[in-house]
Coordinates of C-alpha atoms in Angstrom, one line a residue:
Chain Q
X1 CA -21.0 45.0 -17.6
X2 CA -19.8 45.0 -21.0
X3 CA -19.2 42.1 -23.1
X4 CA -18.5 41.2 -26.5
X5 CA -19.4 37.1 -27.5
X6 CA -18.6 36.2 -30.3
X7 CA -19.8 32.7 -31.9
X8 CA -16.7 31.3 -34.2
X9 CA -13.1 32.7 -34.4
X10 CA -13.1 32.4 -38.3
X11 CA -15.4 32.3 -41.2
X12 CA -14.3 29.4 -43.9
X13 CA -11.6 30.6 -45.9
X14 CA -10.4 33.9 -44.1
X15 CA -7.6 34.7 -41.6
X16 CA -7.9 33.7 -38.0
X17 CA -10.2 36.2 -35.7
X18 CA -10.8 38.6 -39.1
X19 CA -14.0 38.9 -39.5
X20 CA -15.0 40.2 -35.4
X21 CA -12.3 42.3 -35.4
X22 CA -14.0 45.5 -36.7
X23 CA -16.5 45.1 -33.8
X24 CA -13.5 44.0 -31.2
X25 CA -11.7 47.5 -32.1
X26 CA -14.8 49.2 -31.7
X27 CA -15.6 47.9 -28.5
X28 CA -12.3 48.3 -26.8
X29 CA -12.0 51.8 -28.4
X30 CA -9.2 54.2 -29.6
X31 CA -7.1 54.3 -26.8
X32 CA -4.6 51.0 -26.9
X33 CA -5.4 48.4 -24.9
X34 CA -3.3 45.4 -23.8
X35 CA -5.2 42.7 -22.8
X36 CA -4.9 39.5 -20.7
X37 CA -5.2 36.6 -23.3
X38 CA -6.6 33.4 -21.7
X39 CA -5.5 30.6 -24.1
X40 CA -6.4 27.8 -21.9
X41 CA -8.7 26.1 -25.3
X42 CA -6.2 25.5 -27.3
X43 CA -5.2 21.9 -27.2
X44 CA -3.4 20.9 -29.9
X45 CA -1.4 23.9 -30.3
X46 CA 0.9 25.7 -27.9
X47 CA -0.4 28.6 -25.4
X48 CA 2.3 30.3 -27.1
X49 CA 1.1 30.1 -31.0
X50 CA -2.3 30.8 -29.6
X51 CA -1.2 34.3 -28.6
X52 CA 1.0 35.2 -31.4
X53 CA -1.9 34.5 -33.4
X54 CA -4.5 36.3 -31.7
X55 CA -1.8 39.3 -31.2
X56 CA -1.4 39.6 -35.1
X57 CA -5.1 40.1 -35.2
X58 CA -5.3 42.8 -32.1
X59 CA -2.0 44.5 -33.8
X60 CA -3.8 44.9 -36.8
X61 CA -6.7 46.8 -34.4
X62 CA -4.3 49.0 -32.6
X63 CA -4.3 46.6 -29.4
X64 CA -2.0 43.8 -28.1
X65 CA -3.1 40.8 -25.9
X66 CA -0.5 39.0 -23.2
X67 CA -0.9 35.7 -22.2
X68 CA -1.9 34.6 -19.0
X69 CA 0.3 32.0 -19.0
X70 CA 3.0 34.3 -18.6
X71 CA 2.0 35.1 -15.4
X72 CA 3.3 33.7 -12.1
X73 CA 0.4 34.4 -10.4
X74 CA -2.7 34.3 -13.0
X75 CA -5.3 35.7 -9.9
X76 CA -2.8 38.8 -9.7
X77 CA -2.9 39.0 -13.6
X78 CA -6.8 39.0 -13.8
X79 CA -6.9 41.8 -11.3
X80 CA -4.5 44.1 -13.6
X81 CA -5.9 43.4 -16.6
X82 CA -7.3 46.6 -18.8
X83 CA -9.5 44.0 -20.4
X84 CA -9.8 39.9 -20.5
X85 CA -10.1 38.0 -24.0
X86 CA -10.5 34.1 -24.0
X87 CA -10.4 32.3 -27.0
X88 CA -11.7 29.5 -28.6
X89 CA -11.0 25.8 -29.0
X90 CA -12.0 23.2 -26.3
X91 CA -14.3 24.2 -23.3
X92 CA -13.9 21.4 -21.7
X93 CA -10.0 21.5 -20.9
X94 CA -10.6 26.0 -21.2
X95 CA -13.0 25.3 -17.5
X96 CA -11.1 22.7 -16.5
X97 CA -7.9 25.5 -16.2
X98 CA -10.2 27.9 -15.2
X99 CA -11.4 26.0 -12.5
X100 CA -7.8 24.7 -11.3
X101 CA -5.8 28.3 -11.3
X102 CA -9.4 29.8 -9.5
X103 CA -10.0 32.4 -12.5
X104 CA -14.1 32.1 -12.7
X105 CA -14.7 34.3 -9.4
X106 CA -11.5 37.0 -10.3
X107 CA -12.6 37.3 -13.6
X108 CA -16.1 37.6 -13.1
X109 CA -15.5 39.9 -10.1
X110 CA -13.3 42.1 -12.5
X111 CA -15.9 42.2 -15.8
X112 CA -18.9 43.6 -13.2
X113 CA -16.5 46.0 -12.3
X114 CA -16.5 47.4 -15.9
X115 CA -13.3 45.5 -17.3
X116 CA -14.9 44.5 -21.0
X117 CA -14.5 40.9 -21.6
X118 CA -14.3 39.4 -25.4
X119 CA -14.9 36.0 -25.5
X120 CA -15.5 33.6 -28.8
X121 CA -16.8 30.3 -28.9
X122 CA -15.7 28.5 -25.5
X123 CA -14.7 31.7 -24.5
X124 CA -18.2 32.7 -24.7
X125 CA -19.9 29.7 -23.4
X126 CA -17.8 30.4 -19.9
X127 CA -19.7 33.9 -20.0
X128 CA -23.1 31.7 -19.7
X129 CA -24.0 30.1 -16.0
X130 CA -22.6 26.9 -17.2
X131 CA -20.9 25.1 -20.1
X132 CA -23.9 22.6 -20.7
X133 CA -25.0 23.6 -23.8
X134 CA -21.2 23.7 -25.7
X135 CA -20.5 21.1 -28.6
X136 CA -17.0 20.1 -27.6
X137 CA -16.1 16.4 -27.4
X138 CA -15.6 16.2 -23.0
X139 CA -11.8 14.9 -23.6
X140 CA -11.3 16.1 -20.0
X141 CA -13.6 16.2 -16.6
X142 CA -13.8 20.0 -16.0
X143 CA -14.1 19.5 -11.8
X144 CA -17.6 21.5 -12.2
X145 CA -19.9 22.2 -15.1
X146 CA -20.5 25.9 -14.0
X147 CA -18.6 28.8 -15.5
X148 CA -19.0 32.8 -14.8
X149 CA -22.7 33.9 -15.0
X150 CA -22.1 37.1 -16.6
X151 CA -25.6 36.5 -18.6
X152 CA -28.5 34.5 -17.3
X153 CA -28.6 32.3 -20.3
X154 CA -26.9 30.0 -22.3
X155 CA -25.4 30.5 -25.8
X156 CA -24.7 28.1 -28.6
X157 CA -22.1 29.1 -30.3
X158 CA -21.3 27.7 -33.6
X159 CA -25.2 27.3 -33.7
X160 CA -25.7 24.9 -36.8
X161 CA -29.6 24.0 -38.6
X162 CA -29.0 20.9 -40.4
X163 CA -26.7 17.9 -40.1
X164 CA -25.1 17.1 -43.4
X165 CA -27.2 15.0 -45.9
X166 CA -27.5 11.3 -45.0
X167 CA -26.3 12.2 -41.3
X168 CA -29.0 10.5 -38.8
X169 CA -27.4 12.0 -35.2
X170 CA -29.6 14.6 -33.6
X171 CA -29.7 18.0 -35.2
X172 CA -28.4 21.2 -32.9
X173 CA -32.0 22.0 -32.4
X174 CA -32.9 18.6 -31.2
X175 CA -29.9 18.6 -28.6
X176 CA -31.1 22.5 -26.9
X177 CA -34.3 20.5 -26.7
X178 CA -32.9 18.3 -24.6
X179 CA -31.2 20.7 -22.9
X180 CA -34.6 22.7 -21.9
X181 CA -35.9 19.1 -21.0
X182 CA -33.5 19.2 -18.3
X183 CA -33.3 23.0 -17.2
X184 CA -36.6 24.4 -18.6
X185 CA -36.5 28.0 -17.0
X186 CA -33.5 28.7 -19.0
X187 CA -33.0 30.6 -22.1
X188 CA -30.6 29.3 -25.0
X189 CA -29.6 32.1 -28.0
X190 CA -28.5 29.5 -30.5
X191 CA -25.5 32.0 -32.2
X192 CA -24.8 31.3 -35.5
X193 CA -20.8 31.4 -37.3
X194 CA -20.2 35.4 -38.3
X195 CA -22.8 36.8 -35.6
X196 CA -21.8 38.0 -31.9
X197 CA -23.7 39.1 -28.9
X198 CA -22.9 42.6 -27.4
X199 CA -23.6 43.6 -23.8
X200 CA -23.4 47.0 -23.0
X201 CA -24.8 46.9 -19.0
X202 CA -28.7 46.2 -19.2
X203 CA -28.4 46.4 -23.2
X204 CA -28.1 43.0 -25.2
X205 CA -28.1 43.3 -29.1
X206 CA -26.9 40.9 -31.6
X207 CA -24.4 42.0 -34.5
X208 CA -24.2 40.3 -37.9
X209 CA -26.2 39.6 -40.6
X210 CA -27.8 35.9 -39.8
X211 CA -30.3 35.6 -37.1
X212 CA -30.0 34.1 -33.9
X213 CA -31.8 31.5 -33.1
X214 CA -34.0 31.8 -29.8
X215 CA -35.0 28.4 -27.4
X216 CA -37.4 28.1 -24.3
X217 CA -39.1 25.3 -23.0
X218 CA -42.6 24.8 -24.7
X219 CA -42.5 28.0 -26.9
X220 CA -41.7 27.7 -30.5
X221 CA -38.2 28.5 -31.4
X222 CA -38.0 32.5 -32.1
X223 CA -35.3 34.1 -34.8
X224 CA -34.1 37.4 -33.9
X225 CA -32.6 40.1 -36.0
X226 CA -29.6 42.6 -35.2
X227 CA -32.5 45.1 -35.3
X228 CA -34.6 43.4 -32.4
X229 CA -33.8 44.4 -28.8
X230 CA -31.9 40.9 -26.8
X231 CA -32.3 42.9 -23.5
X232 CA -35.2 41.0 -22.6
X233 CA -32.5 37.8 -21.8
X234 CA -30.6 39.9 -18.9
X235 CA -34.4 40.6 -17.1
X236 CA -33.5 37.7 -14.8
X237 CA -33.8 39.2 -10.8
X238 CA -31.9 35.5 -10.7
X239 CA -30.4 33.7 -13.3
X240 CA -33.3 31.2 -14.4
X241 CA -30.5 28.9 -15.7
X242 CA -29.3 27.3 -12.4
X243 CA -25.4 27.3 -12.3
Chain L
X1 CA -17.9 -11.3 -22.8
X2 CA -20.4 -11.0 -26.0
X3 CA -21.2 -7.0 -26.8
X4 CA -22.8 -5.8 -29.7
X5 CA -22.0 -2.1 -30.1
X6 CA -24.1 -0.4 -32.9
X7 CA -23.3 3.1 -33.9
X8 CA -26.8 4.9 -34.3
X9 CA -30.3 3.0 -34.1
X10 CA -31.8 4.7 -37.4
X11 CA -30.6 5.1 -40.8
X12 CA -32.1 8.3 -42.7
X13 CA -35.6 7.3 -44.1
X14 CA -35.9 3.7 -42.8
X15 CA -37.9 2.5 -39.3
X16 CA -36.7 2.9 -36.1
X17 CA -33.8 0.5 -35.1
X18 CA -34.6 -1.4 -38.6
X19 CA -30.9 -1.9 -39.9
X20 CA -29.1 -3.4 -37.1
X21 CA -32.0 -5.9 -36.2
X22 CA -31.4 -8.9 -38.1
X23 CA -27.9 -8.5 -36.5
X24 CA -29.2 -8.3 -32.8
X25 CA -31.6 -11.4 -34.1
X26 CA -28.4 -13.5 -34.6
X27 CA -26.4 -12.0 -31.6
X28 CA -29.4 -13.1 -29.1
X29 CA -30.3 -16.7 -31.0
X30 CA -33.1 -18.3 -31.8
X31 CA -34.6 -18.9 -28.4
X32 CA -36.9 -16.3 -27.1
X33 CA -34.5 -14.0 -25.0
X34 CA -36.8 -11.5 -22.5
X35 CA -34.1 -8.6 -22.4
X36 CA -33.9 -5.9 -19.7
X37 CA -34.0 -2.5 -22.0
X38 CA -32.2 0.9 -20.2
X39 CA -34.5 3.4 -21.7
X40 CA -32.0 6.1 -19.9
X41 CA -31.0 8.2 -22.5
X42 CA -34.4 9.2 -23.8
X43 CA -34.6 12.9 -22.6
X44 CA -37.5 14.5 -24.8
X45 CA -40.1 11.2 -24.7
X46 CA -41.0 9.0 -21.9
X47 CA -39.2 5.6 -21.1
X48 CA -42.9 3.9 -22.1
X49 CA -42.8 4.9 -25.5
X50 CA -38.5 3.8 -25.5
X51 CA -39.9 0.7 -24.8
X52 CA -42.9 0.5 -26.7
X53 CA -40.4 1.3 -30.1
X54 CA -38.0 -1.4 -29.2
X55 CA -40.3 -4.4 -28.1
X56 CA -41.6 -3.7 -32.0
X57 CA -38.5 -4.5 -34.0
X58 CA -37.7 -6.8 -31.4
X59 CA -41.0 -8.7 -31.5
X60 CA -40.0 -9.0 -35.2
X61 CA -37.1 -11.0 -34.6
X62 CA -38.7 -13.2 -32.3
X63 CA -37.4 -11.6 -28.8
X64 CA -39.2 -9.2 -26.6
X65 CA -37.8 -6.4 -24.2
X66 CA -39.0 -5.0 -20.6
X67 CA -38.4 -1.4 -19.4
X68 CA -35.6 -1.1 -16.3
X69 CA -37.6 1.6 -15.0
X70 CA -40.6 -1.1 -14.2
X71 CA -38.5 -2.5 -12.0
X72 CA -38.6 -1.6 -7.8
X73 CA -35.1 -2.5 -8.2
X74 CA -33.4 -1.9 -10.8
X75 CA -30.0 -3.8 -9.6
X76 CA -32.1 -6.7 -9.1
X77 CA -33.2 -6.4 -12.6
X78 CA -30.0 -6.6 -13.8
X79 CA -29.0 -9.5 -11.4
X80 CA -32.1 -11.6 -13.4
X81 CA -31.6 -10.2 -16.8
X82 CA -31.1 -12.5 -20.2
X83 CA -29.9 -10.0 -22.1
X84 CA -29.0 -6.3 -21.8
X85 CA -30.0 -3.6 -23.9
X86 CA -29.1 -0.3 -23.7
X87 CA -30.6 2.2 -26.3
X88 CA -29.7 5.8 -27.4
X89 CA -30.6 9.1 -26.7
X90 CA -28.5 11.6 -24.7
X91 CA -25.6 10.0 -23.3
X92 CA -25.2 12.5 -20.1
X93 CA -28.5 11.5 -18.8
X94 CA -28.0 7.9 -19.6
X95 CA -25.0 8.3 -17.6
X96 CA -26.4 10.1 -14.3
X97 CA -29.4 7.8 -14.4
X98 CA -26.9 4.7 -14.4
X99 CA -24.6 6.2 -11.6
X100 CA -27.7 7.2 -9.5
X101 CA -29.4 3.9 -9.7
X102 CA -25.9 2.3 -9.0
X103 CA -25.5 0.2 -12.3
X104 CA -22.4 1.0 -13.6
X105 CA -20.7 -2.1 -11.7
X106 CA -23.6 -4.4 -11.8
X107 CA -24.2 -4.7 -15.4
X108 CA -20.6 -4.9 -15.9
X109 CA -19.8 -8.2 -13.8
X110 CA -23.1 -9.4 -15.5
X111 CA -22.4 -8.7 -18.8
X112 CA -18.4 -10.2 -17.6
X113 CA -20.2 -13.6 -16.3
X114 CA -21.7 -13.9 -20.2
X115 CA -25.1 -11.9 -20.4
X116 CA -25.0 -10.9 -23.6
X117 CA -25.1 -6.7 -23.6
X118 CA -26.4 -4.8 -27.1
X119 CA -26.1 -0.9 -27.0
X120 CA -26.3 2.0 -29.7
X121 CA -25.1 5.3 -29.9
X122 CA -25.3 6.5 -26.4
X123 CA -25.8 2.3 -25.4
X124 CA -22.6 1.9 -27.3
X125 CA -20.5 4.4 -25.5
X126 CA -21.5 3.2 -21.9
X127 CA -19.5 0.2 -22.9
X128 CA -16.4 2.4 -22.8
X129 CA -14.0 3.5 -20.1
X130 CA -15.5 6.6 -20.4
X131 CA -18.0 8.8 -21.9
X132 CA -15.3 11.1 -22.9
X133 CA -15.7 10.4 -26.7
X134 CA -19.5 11.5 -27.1
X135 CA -21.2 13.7 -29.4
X136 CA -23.8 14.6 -26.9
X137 CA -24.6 18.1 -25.3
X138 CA -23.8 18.1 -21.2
X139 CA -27.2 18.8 -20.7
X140 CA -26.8 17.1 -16.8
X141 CA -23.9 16.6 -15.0
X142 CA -23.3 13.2 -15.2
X143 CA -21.3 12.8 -11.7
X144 CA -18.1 11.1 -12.5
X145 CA -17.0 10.4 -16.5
X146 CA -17.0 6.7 -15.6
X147 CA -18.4 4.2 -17.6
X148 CA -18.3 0.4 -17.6
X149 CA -14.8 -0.1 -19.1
X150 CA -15.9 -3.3 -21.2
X151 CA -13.9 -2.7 -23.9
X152 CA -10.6 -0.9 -23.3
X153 CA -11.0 1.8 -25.9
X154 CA -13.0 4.7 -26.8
X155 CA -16.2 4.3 -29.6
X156 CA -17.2 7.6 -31.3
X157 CA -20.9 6.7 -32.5
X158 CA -22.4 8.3 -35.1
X159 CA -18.5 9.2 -36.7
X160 CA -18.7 11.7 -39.1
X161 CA -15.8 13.0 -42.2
X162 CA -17.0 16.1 -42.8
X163 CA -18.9 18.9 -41.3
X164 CA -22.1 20.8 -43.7
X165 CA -20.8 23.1 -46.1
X166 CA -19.6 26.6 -45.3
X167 CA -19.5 25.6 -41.5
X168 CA -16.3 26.3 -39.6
X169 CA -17.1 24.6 -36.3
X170 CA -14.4 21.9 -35.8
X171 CA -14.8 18.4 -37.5
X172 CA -15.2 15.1 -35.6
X173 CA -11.6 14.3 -36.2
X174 CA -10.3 16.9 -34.9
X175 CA -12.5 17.1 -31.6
X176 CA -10.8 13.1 -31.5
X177 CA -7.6 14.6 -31.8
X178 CA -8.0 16.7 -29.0
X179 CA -9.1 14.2 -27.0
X180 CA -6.1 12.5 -27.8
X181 CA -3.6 14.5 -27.1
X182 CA -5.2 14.3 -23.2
X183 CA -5.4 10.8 -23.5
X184 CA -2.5 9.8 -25.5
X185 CA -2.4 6.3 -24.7
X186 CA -5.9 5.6 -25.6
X187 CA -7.8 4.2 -29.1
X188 CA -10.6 5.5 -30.4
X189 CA -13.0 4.4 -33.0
X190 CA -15.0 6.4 -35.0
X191 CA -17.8 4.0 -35.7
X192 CA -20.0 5.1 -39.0
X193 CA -23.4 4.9 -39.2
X194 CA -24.7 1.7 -40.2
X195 CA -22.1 0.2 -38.7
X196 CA -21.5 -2.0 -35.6
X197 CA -18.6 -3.9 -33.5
X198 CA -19.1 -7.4 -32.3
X199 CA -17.0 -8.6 -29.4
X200 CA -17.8 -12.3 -28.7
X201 CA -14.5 -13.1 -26.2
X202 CA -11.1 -12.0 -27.3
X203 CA -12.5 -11.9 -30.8
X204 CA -13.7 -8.4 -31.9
X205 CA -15.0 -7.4 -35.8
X206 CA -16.6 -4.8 -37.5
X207 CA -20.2 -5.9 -39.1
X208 CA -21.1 -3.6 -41.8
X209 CA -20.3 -2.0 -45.3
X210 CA -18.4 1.0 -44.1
X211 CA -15.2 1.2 -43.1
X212 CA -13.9 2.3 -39.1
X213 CA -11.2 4.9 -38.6
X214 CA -9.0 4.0 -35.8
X215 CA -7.4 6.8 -34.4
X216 CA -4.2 6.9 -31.9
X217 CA -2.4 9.4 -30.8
X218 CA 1.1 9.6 -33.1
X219 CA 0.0 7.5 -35.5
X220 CA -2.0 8.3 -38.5
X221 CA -5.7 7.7 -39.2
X222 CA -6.2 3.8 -40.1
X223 CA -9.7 2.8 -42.5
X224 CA -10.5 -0.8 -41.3
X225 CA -13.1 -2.9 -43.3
X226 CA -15.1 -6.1 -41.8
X227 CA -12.4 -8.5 -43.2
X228 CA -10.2 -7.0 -40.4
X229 CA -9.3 -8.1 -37.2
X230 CA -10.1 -5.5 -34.3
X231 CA -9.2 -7.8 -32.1
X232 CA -5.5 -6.2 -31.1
X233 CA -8.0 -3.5 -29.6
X234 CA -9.0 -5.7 -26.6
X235 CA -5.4 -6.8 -26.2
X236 CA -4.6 -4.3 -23.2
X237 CA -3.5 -6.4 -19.9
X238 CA -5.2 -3.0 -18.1
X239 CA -7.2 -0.8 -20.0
X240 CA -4.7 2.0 -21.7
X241 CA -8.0 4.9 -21.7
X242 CA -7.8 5.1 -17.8
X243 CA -11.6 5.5 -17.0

């Protein structure tokens, strides 16, 4: 399986998608590649911006991405796809879509069969077994929490350390620990803006230069470097994280 | 109906619950009031110690608490109760907890009939038509998005301008504006820290030195003070944020 999950579309004060895309053009490769653009996250912008400005990015990249929205038959469009991207922006309505047009199994399905997936933000928290440990508002009930297993634990993306000054809500930190409360044999990479998470079969390594941030139940918190091996995370005969 | 809906228990430096209490201590009167506490939401410390912090700052103004979970049955509990409390923590599990120990509906004819109800943060959003407007992490699913629908509009706790410097995750307004666009008919407040609606009747105010930000879809932001009147919230004949 190979997968590229990336935390944050954009770093403050650069272009949309620019900072990933050196690693996005690597990992699709020389050859062009149009891929099947799932902009079901966007919610206050059309599907049809979305892809324009995902497609400026990819052109830049020698690629091009299609919207799946374009599609009569999104299933039949999964199973052509030379690769699937899903962007960023709410998870909540992004699995609810999923969930209603039956895309979690075909996609899935598709990225085991070698298909690479890029995903950032809620498009990689629907990589995880479920979409418990995103940070969007829940504006809309998703008809099931779990998304497509394709890792056996969950990310964090956007993975923040402290709230602003003066802010007494819980901290990120505080709200994983809640999380491992609830599903303690579960793993959570808190992934912080400008890193990403590659997958290349039974590799896992991050790239960027900022740690990621590593949660389980009743161990101290670990950070991890893009020279320390992630693989350990896939060594799950079953995913730990319940689905 | 008489609510008291408190943004977040804490301010940064100061005692557990200290700020809001001489407000609860006027809410409640001056007659000893034995309040049923729904110690729910804690996820990472036991309901014992929930109710061991409360009872404290409410033994200081002269009214004492008792944990729901002490109960054989809870809906009982609530059928007896003085006063009901409902505190913070993590709103999903607050949620499933309620829905599982069937109390959604029972506290809400109760708290109808004129038992006074106090939340905060997680307490505060229970008292909504929905949880859809939380801050919290989906640790649990919550089985149905349901809340008790006493007020007819959405309360963001713990609202927040701006996110830490140099992070590019979205802001709280614009996870509100999503949210929004799915709900268009719906108000939401983003209720500040150290800051608190009172509903006693038709009446509804703001107590506290920050402003709210009212938010509708359409409409810009509006900054309303505690010399406002909230009360053309409430004036729904059904409640526009369909739970």
């Amino acid at each position: 399986m190979r997968l590229l999950l990336i935390s944050n579309s954009t770093m403050p004060g650069e272009p949309y998608l620019d900072y990933p895309k050196h690693e996005m053009k690597k990992f699709l490769g020389e050859k062009p590649v149009k891929a099947l653009f799932i902009p079901y996250a966007a919610v206050t912008f059309s599907f049809d911006l979305y892809v324009e400005k995902v497609q400026e990015r990819f052109a830049e990249i020698g690629h091009s991405v299609v919207g799946i929205h374009t599609f009569d038959d999104p299933v039949a469009a999964v199973h052509q796809a030379e690769a699937i991207v899903v962007g960023g922006g709410n998870t909540w309505q992004l699995v609810r879509m999923m969930h209603d047009n039956h895309l979690m199994n075909p996609i899935r399905e598709k990225v085991v069969a070698g298909t690479p997936y890029i995903g950032w933000s809620a498009g990689s928290n629907v990589a995880c077994p479920t979409l418990r440990t995103t940070n969007d508002m829940p504006i809309i009930d998703p008809k099931g929490f779990d998304t497509m297993n394709m890792v056996p634990f969950q990310i964090n993306p956007h993975y923040l350390d402290a709230n602003p000054d003066g802010h007494a809500g819980e901290t990120r930190e505080q709200r994983i620990q809640e999380f491992l409360e609830i599903n303690p044999n579960c793993y959570v990479v808190g992934l912080r803006e400008g890193t990403m998470l590659l997958r290349e079969e039974q590799s896992l390594r991050l790239i960027g230069s900022r740690t990621a941030r590593i949660f389980k139940k009743g161990k101290d918190p670990v950070e991890l470097t893009d020279k320390d091996d992630f693989s350990f995370l896939l060594k799950f005969p079953v995913s730990p994280c319940p689905a």
